[in-house]
Amino acid sequence: MKRNILILFILGLVSLAIILWTQRDLDQYPLNIDSGYTQENLDSVYSLFDLGVADINQDTYLDVYSTNHNARQIFDINQQGKGFENQIYDLGFPQNYEVTEQPVSDLLLNRKDPGLYIYWHNYQLTIAAQNLSNPEDFGGLVIVPLSATPVTSGDLSIKINDTNALSGGLDKVRLVNFRIKGNGRLSIAFPASYPFFPPFFKLNSESDLTQVYIDSKFGSPPFHDFALPPINALPHMDRHGMAWNDYDNDGNLDVVIVRGGMVGKMPELAPNATDELMLQTRSGFEDIAEQVGLEKQGCAARQVAWVDFDQDNLLDLYTMCGRHWPPNSLQANQLYRQISEGRFIDLAQEKNLAMSDMGWFVWLDIDNDRDMDLFWADETTFWLYRNQAGTFVAEELGQEESSVNQLAIADYDNDGDLDLFAASRKGSVLFTNNQGEYIATDPESIGLPSRAFAANWVDYDNDGLTDLYTLRYGMYRQRPNHTFEKIDLLQVNSPKTFGGYAYCTWFDADNDGDRDLLIGKSEEMSWWEKQQKKAEDIAELSKSSKSKVLLYRNPGNENHWLQIELKGAAGNTVAIGGKVKVITENGTQFQQVGQADGAWRSQGHYRLYFGLGQQDKVESIQVTWPNGKTQDIPNPEIDKLLIIQQV
């Protein structure tokens, strides 16, 4: 009997070990790579909001960037196809307080002056008394979130009182009264879900403010009552969408970054907050947003894109501002038209694009009339805002089953106009373009999935037919009759290990002619970690979770290919709105600049990708520039990246 019990116990341990090891393997390799793709771990980031690609240093190798609310971003610069290196600091791009794997050195280690020091250290609010001659004068009160955890050491004591909050979006707060009798320290650990909460201080009136040092620069506060800037906002950044473009025509890519509403606290924490227009210079990035008239006006921004909506060859900016609840729901979308001397003026109301709902958008020329139209999906309805001489007329396209996650455009059926896939976790929709009119189609009617976390159109095998890649379900390969079949390629290995947010985009990471897959995936806690935490702790931690950035390199095949980048005239050197036709014996492929961009809320991937299959010759390339002028290139070389300069 005992022997049988022992055997069962051993078998149970072995089974548990197998389960844990299998989950570890699935976490390490979230996608199926049996088809020859190789996985590379590019980076780990916190609070991932968006992931995209752009040629940041203009060396023809595409780089990877992220936005991360207030955590460290990545500018993973492509090392000539042989790997990536995060050079965000080398490029001089300003960052917030950096979340790191290893503890940061205590800022007080190099300070010897007597005083009361108040600062952030490793995500803890630190109040340290050091060598004060009259320490009893330096007590006071600090207001922190209810779930903040204080710990004391040395000659410092506290008394805690939880009470109703007066403002700040919280029901209750914690009052921590501290008394100082000598050298001592108070460390208050902040919960992950309060990155924007500024601790409020009320020091004793007897405190000598010249001996009080606050923040990382250790300046003295002007008053005994003050607020320390929040841990994740030095200053309050909350970076969301990014849009890349050579704004000043100097050959370097500049970038607009739009910032969110700071969890509804922007009016309190940063009433003068602005978005950013960063010019890339030899010494770093310089923000000129205020100088050129980009006024935030309370916009809790998420998505942004450059577009030349009025065909004056100056790129304008469109920003999505709407949210669910006040005050962030009060600001309508912005359409900043670029005018003389590079300045901007908001014309969204005048042009009928001042929607105030939460939504997604993509710019495209739906009817090939050489002006850019706006596809807009709010939380209930699909809309087309058709460009009529620079003013937009709304056309309702139908109701949504649920909010979309991503919009992807391509001429998948090779009929010369752009179709659209609206990816949704509950009910995706395919919009087929019929001579400038969108027809809503059930994706399953042609073999595409009815649900998707995210979706990208991509000719992954360069056979000249555009396929659709989705998370979680993998690749849907297009047949010659423009229907699709699901194949066993890069699908999620186990849905149970693939929770949280996921991002995906395809680009040629090594300029070898085939496109590789980039994904950002939130890291789930292991089963064992979840057992150690309460449900509310797990929900709290997920709001600033850690994510992996993974690259899946395409093994390629023998099919021919052609990649094209357009270099437009000054004012729109990235040629947004430009179109290209590649003509071979098998027919014509049509693409619009920017359609390869798979970023969630950002813009910067302007390369065009044409698979040629077994065709070893291209008869001609026909370029329609954003200003409507055309340019033909007969008999171009193939199997290369071709850069076409506007004549």
Phi, psi and omega in degrees: 000310180299322180296319179295319179297319179297318179298315180297321179296316180296317178299322178296318178296318179298316180299316179297319179298318180296317180298313181295320179293321179296317179296321178300318180293320179292324177294322182286325181234081187290336181249151178289121181240027180293343186274010177105350175291146177245139182263135174234135175273110182277318187192169170233137182222163175251152173052046183296126176253320181208158183216129182206183179230149176198154176273079190298320182257010172055046178250013181075001174254126186283136183254167183246134177228161177222159165241146192217041181055266182234001179273174181301134174270172171239136163241084182278103185277130183290123180269065177054038177083000185255010180144182182227147180224126180288112184242029184298326178282322178299325180278355176074034180267120187295142182231165175275185169311124189272127172282128183230161175288323184257151178301142177276144179300141180294127182297338184281349184300327183262009181252124181248346184294142173299142178167175173254117185253128182232117187196172176265139175214116179050050176063028173232138172283123185246130174236111187235125175262129186223112170056036177283138180284331178228068188299333183297338181284347192255021175285183179167201185225140173229137179258125184226169176300154184303324184269007175292145187242112180269144175223135182245160172209156180073206184271057178221128181236160183224159170225130187251137176220122178266134186213171178292143179274149178267334181198192176086006176080012181243150176280318181225156176226170179247126176263122180246105175274130181235140176241141184239129177243350181181206178292130181191174185213141172240120177246126182241111180281125180269142175290151184297337185275005179236058182289343184253004183283119177271119177296131182261130183247144169226100182275156175303143182296339179283349184296133175278106186295341177289347177252015175251126184237124185236157175068180186291338180267355176055047171275165180267141178288150180282338183226165177287336175257123182202166175242134175277134178306142182302157184302321185262014184220082179236072359279192182286105184260301181049055184288133181241259183281150175232143178226120187263144181183146175279081187299318186260011172059036180255006179093354178252143177283125173259172185211136170265135175238123176261146188245150184280193184263010176056049179054041178080004186254009181303317179301329181274314189274324185211068183298339180256021182299146176231157165284179186235137167240101186265116174275130178274121180238178178295332184261001179139205180249136182239128182274123179237019186304314183294323182295332185257007171091016177278091183268130183288320176054036178078009182291116175276076194287150172234308187244147179213148177205145170280145176199144172259085188284338185248009173057040175257010180063025170238126184284132178257173183236133174240131185232133175272124185246336193294151177218182184282323194226155178293154358278352186291341181275359187272345186258127180280164176302155183243137173238098182269108177278133177278128181244202185297149177060026174074015180271167185230149176222135184280118180241019186301316181296314182297325184266006176069036178237023183267055177289145181245009179276160168292139181185187178230153176215160171211140177266137177198158173265093188291328187248012177053039177258013172076016167232158188268128177257163183243122169267128185230130176238108173273199187278354180229338193219145171267138181226149166242124174258100186278131182283116178241091179058038175093355172243149192249133181251125184281136174231121179283131184253352179136169182271150176266145172286324174202168182300143180280158175257332184197149175243130182230133182241146175186156172271076188292332184261009174054042176251009172093009175217164191270127174263171186217136174247120177261103184279134179216147179290339183246336182189090179287158179225137173258125175256111179269131183273118179243091179053048175089005177238133180273133176244119179289129185231143173290118182304325183295341180293340176239016174094009178266160185284152179275348180221151177196140171294314183207160183209142175225133167284133181200134171270082190293334184249010176055037179266002179090000178245131184280123179261172178236125175256136179227148165258122023258356203268354175090209190266138172244109186273135182277135174272165179301336180270014176068025165256172188232152174231137177285132179239164184276080185211115171058031172278162180292132182294318181213112179305331182293336180259008184238062179264182178072201182274153176215143182230146178211148174202151181250136176202163179272102187284341185229014178054037179259004173105342178243153185270141182251158185258129174248129176228151169241127187227126177294138181275120178282146171293146176293162178304318182294319179297321180295327180292338183272354185236152175284159182302320182291330177292320180297315179298322181293314181294329183294339182288340175230046189286165177269142180231149172265143171249117188239143176243131176247109184279133181283127179289343177077178177205195185267002181292150178277166186201166175209130174244144186225135168237131178265137175245103186275183179287166178305138184104332178205061185291339177273000171061038176299129185097351177287156181226152182224135170245131175248121188249125176230179177300332182278351180134200186238133171253141185233132178218156176246140179303128179102350184289342180279354184287119179254010178297153186287310184226015188233182186207138178172353183261100188251005180282148177248142186235124179237117171275138184246357182061227180270002177292121182259015181208139171251127181290315179195159171244130177245118181254130169250112183285162182304333180274005177094346179289150182245157181212129180251138175237103181280146173048054180288158171294153178241181183055045179201166171272121182252123178257120184250121179266136178294131181274000000 
